PDB file of C-alpha atoms in Angstrom:
ATOM      1  CA  MET A  24      92.594  -2.051 117.396  1.00  0.00           C
ATOM      2  CA  PRO A  25      91.480   1.633 117.347  1.00  0.00           C
ATOM      3  CA  LYS A  26      93.397   4.088 119.468  1.00  0.00           C
ATOM      4  CA  PRO A  27      91.452   5.327 122.508  1.00  0.00           C
ATOM      5  CA  GLU A  28      91.179   8.856 121.083  1.00  0.00           C
ATOM      6  CA  ASN A  29      89.499   7.396 117.971  1.00  0.00           C
ATOM      7  CA  LEU A  30      86.834   5.574 119.957  1.00  0.00           C
ATOM      8  CA  PRO A  31      83.398   7.186 120.323  1.00  0.00           C
ATOM      9  CA  PHE A  32      82.928   9.108 123.573  1.00  0.00           C
ATOM     10  CA  TRP A  33      80.740   6.423 125.176  1.00  0.00           C
ATOM     11  CA  ARG A  34      83.533   3.855 124.751  1.00  0.00           C
ATOM     12  CA  ARG A  35      86.365   6.015 126.087  1.00  0.00           C
ATOM     13  CA  LYS A  36      84.640   7.959 128.874  1.00  0.00           C
ATOM     14  CA  THR A  37      82.892   7.012 132.069  1.00  0.00           C
ATOM     15  CA  LEU A  38      79.467   8.472 132.764  1.00  0.00           C
ATOM     16  CA  LYS A  39      81.074  10.939 135.189  1.00  0.00           C
ATOM     17  CA  GLU A  40      83.530  12.134 132.528  1.00  0.00           C
ATOM     18  CA  MET A  41      80.865  12.956 129.947  1.00  0.00           C
ATOM     19  CA  THR A  42      79.810  16.485 129.098  1.00  0.00           C
ATOM     20  CA  SER A  43      76.144  17.361 129.508  1.00  0.00           C
ATOM     21  CA  GLU A  44      75.722  17.126 125.716  1.00  0.00           C
ATOM     22  CA  GLU A  45      77.274  13.651 125.662  1.00  0.00           C
ATOM     23  CA  TRP A  46      75.143  12.593 128.632  1.00  0.00           C
ATOM     24  CA  GLU A  47      71.953  13.701 126.890  1.00  0.00           C
ATOM     25  CA  ALA A  48      73.037  12.027 123.625  1.00  0.00           C
ATOM     26  CA  LEU A  49      73.207   8.674 125.444  1.00  0.00           C
ATOM     27  CA  CYS A  50      69.424   8.620 125.776  1.00  0.00           C
ATOM     28  CA  ASP A  51      68.121   6.491 122.915  1.00  0.00           C
ATOM     29  CA  GLY A  52      64.606   7.937 123.199  1.00  0.00           C
ATOM     30  CA  CYS A  53      62.866   4.599 123.784  1.00  0.00           C
ATOM     31  CA  GLY A  54      60.591   6.060 126.485  1.00  0.00           C
ATOM     32  CA  LYS A  55      60.791   3.025 128.780  1.00  0.00           C
ATOM     33  CA  CYS A  56      61.990   5.073 131.742  1.00  0.00           C
ATOM     34  CA  CYS A  57      58.769   7.102 131.504  1.00  0.00           C
ATOM     35  CA  LEU A  58      56.518   4.087 132.059  1.00  0.00           C
ATOM     36  CA  VAL A  59      54.630   3.595 135.292  1.00  0.00           C
ATOM     37  CA  LEU A  60      56.109   0.656 137.189  1.00  0.00           C
ATOM     38  CA  LEU A  61      54.381  -1.426 139.829  1.00  0.00           C
ATOM     39  CA  GLU A  62      56.285  -3.179 142.591  1.00  0.00           C
ATOM     40  CA  ASP A  63      55.039  -6.192 144.469  1.00  0.00           C
ATOM     41  CA  GLU A  64      56.017  -5.260 148.006  1.00  0.00           C
ATOM     42  CA  GLU A  65      56.084  -8.888 149.141  1.00  0.00           C
ATOM     43  CA  SER A  66      58.194 -10.389 146.358  1.00  0.00           C
ATOM     44  CA  GLY A  67      60.073  -7.306 145.175  1.00  0.00           C
ATOM     45  CA  ALA A  68      59.073  -8.019 141.575  1.00  0.00           C
ATOM     46  CA  VAL A  69      58.771  -4.910 139.394  1.00  0.00           C
ATOM     47  CA  TYR A  70      56.222  -4.818 136.584  1.00  0.00           C
ATOM     48  CA  GLU A  71      56.229  -2.542 133.560  1.00  0.00           C
ATOM     49  CA  THR A  72      52.878  -1.120 132.473  1.00  0.00           C
ATOM     50  CA  SER A  73      51.688   0.496 129.272  1.00  0.00           C
ATOM     51  CA  ALA A  74      50.790   3.628 131.260  1.00  0.00           C
ATOM     52  CA  ALA A  75      53.276   6.470 130.939  1.00  0.00           C
ATOM     53  CA  CYS A  76      53.978   9.652 132.827  1.00  0.00           C
ATOM     54  CA  ARG A  77      51.485  12.418 132.111  1.00  0.00           C
ATOM     55  CA  LEU A  78      54.329  14.433 130.521  1.00  0.00           C
ATOM     56  CA  PHE A  79      55.199  11.678 128.038  1.00  0.00           C
ATOM     57  CA  ASP A  80      54.210  12.285 124.412  1.00  0.00           C
ATOM     58  CA  SER A  81      53.542   8.833 122.968  1.00  0.00           C
ATOM     59  CA  ALA A  82      53.829  10.047 119.362  1.00  0.00           C
ATOM     60  CA  THR A  83      57.307  11.576 119.760  1.00  0.00           C
ATOM     61  CA  CYS A  84      58.515   9.379 122.638  1.00  0.00           C
ATOM     62  CA  ARG A  85      59.710  12.513 124.433  1.00  0.00           C
ATOM     63  CA  CYS A  86      58.834  14.548 127.496  1.00  0.00           C
ATOM     64  CA  VAL A  87      56.600  17.510 126.695  1.00  0.00           C
ATOM     65  CA  ASP A  88      58.374  19.699 129.268  1.00  0.00           C
ATOM     66  CA  TYR A  89      61.802  18.154 129.759  1.00  0.00           C
ATOM     67  CA  GLU A  90      63.344  21.215 131.427  1.00  0.00           C
ATOM     68  CA  ARG A  91      60.662  21.361 134.146  1.00  0.00           C
ATOM     69  CA  ARG A  92      59.892  17.631 134.409  1.00  0.00           C
ATOM     70  CA  HIS A  93      61.077  17.254 137.995  1.00  0.00           C
ATOM     71  CA  ALA A  94      58.865  20.086 139.190  1.00  0.00           C
ATOM     72  CA  LEU A  95      55.838  18.941 137.177  1.00  0.00           C
ATOM     73  CA  ALA A  96      56.270  15.214 137.794  1.00  0.00           C
ATOM     74  CA  PRO A  97      57.935  14.737 141.188  1.00  0.00           C
ATOM     75  CA  GLN A  98      58.150  10.977 140.625  1.00  0.00           C
ATOM     76  CA  CYS A  99      60.463  11.584 137.635  1.00  0.00           C
ATOM     77  CA  VAL A 100      63.825  10.089 138.537  1.00  0.00           C
ATOM     78  CA  ARG A 101      66.908  12.273 138.650  1.00  0.00           C
ATOM     79  CA  LEU A 102      69.279  10.117 136.688  1.00  0.00           C
ATOM     80  CA  THR A 103      72.927  10.854 137.456  1.00  0.00           C
ATOM     81  CA  PRO A 104      76.175   8.915 137.059  1.00  0.00           C
ATOM     82  CA  GLU A 105      75.886   8.100 140.759  1.00  0.00           C
ATOM     83  CA  THR A 106      72.277   6.868 140.683  1.00  0.00           C
ATOM     84  CA  VAL A 107      72.394   4.745 137.511  1.00  0.00           C
ATOM     85  CA  SER A 108      73.845   1.693 139.236  1.00  0.00           C
ATOM     86  CA  GLU A 109      71.391   2.046 142.139  1.00  0.00           C
ATOM     87  CA  LEU A 110      68.306   1.871 139.926  1.00  0.00           C
ATOM     88  CA  ALA A 111      67.871  -1.849 139.301  1.00  0.00           C
ATOM     89  CA  TRP A 112      64.492  -1.208 137.640  1.00  0.00           C
ATOM     90  CA  MET A 113      66.038   0.737 134.741  1.00  0.00           C
ATOM     91  CA  PRO A 114      65.434  -1.066 131.444  1.00  0.00           C
ATOM     92  CA  PRO A 115      68.214  -3.562 130.677  1.00  0.00           C
ATOM     93  CA  THR A 116      68.606  -1.910 127.251  1.00  0.00           C
ATOM     94  CA  CYS A 117      69.150   1.584 128.721  1.00  0.00           C
ATOM     95  CA  ALA A 118      72.407   3.131 127.464  1.00  0.00           C
ATOM     96  CA  TYR A 119      73.159   4.675 130.860  1.00  0.00           C
ATOM     97  CA  ARG A 120      72.878   1.276 132.488  1.00  0.00           C
ATOM     98  CA  LEU A 121      74.893  -0.445 129.745  1.00  0.00           C
ATOM     99  CA  ILE A 122      77.754   2.071 129.986  1.00  0.00           C
ATOM    100  CA  ALA A 123      77.755   1.916 133.799  1.00  0.00           C
ATOM    101  CA  GLU A 124      78.053  -1.882 133.542  1.00  0.00           C
ATOM    102  CA  GLY A 125      80.838  -1.672 130.944  1.00  0.00           C
ATOM    103  CA  ARG A 126      78.704  -3.162 128.184  1.00  0.00           C
ATOM    104  CA  PRO A 127      78.357  -1.977 124.565  1.00  0.00           C
ATOM    105  CA  LEU A 128      75.382  -0.108 123.145  1.00  0.00           C
ATOM    106  CA  TYR A 129      72.983  -2.054 120.939  1.00  0.00           C
ATOM    107  CA  ASP A 130      73.240  -1.707 117.161  1.00  0.00           C
ATOM    108  CA  TRP A 131      69.840   0.040 117.066  1.00  0.00           C
ATOM    109  CA  HIS A 132      71.037   2.821 119.412  1.00  0.00           C
ATOM    110  CA  PRO A 133      71.036   6.095 117.438  1.00  0.00           C
ATOM    111  CA  LEU A 134      74.675   6.792 118.382  1.00  0.00           C
ATOM    112  CA  VAL A 135      75.682   3.459 116.817  1.00  0.00           C
ATOM    113  CA  SER A 136      73.258   3.356 113.879  1.00  0.00           C
ATOM    114  CA  GLY A 137      73.481   7.058 113.046  1.00  0.00           C
ATOM    115  CA  ASP A 138      69.694   7.051 112.666  1.00  0.00           C
ATOM    116  CA  PRO A 139      67.495   8.603 115.397  1.00  0.00           C
ATOM    117  CA  LYS A 140      64.571   6.469 114.187  1.00  0.00           C
ATOM    118  CA  SER A 141      66.380   3.139 114.592  1.00  0.00           C
ATOM    119  CA  VAL A 142      65.297   2.813 118.241  1.00  0.00           C
ATOM    120  CA  HIS A 143      61.663   2.974 117.099  1.00  0.00           C
ATOM    121  CA  ARG A 144      62.141   0.705 114.116  1.00  0.00           C
ATOM    122  CA  ASP A 145      64.530  -1.896 115.564  1.00  0.00           C
ATOM    123  CA  GLY A 146      64.771  -1.267 119.304  1.00  0.00           C
ATOM    124  CA  PRO A 147      62.654  -1.298 122.451  1.00  0.00           C
ATOM    125  CA  SER A 148      60.710   1.906 121.793  1.00  0.00           C
ATOM    126  CA  VAL A 149      57.297   2.347 123.377  1.00  0.00           C
ATOM    127  CA  ARG A 150      56.308   5.002 120.850  1.00  0.00           C
ATOM    128  CA  ARG A 151      52.552   4.905 120.220  1.00  0.00           C
ATOM    129  CA  ARG A 152      52.173   2.001 122.669  1.00  0.00           C
ATOM    130  CA  THR A 153      51.237   3.868 125.833  1.00  0.00           C
ATOM    131  CA  VAL A 154      48.335   5.556 127.528  1.00  0.00           C
ATOM    132  CA  SER A 155      48.690   8.491 129.890  1.00  0.00           C
ATOM    133  CA  GLU A 156      48.710   7.706 133.584  1.00  0.00           C
ATOM    134  CA  ASP A 157      45.978  10.360 133.842  1.00  0.00           C
ATOM    135  CA  ASP A 158      43.684   8.105 131.804  1.00  0.00           C
ATOM    136  CA  VAL A 159      44.090   5.054 134.048  1.00  0.00           C
ATOM    137  CA  GLU A 160      42.615   4.665 137.511  1.00  0.00           C
ATOM    138  CA  GLU A 161      45.278   3.606 140.004  1.00  0.00           C
ATOM    139  CA  GLU A 162      43.388   0.390 140.780  1.00  0.00           C
ATOM    140  CA  ALA A 163      43.330  -0.449 137.044  1.00  0.00           C
ATOM    141  CA  LEU A 164      47.106  -0.145 136.533  1.00  0.00           C
ATOM    142  CA  ILE A 165      47.421  -3.884 137.119  1.00  0.00           C
ATOM    143  CA  ASP A 166      45.398  -4.396 133.931  1.00  0.00           C
ATOM    144  CA  HIS A 167      48.099  -2.503 132.018  1.00  0.00           C
ATOM    145  CA  ILE A 168      51.034  -4.737 132.996  1.00  0.00           C
ATOM    146  CA  VAL A 169      52.982  -5.676 129.875  1.00  0.00           C
ATOM    147  CA  ALA A 170      56.219  -7.162 131.265  1.00  0.00           C
ATOM    148  CA  VAL A 171      58.141  -8.140 134.343  1.00  0.00           C
ATOM    149  CA  ARG A 172      61.153  -5.855 134.577  1.00  0.00           C
ATOM    150  CA  ILE A 173      62.616  -7.403 137.725  1.00  0.00           C
ATOM    151  CA  ALA A 174      61.495 -10.840 138.787  1.00  0.00           C
ATOM    152  CA  ALA A 175      61.538 -11.754 142.453  1.00  0.00           C
ATOM    153  CA  TRP A 176      64.333 -14.292 141.836  1.00  0.00           C
ATOM    154  CA  GLU A 177      66.515 -11.581 140.228  1.00  0.00           C
ATOM    155  CA  GLU A 178      66.217  -9.348 143.305  1.00  0.00           C
ATOM    156  CA  ALA A 179      66.967 -12.258 145.620  1.00  0.00           C
ATOM    157  CA  SER A 180      70.177 -13.048 143.723  1.00  0.00           C
ATOM    158  CA  LYS A 181      71.661  -9.569 144.274  1.00  0.00           C
TER     159      LYS A 181
END
């Protein structure tokens, strides 16, 4: 068994213990947190759409203005070690969520694979699979639903 000091940072540190560089490195770059989600207010179900934040670059799977994203896109979530466990709608493959829950990263995660492209090749990347929220009328977002992220029964069991 490897000694704790020989383990990678994400296996020996909590989210709160990580440096800002380590925190940023946890992001696999899948882009799923940039998707527009719809919530059924009656059932609590949360649906993932193929529409992404106006700041999301579908070709690179990155924010076009990451430093100013909260000012330019007020709906952009401020992800912190404290908020990760409160955000049930975060993708189940999200490294922040996995670490907060004490689970391992997937083999396709760039920190595990050593390849920043592995998330696009083998993982849940939405690269080149989105349209900008600016190009979709709000009433038409329902036509862009691609998955159920939280089913009503999941919410009820919490």
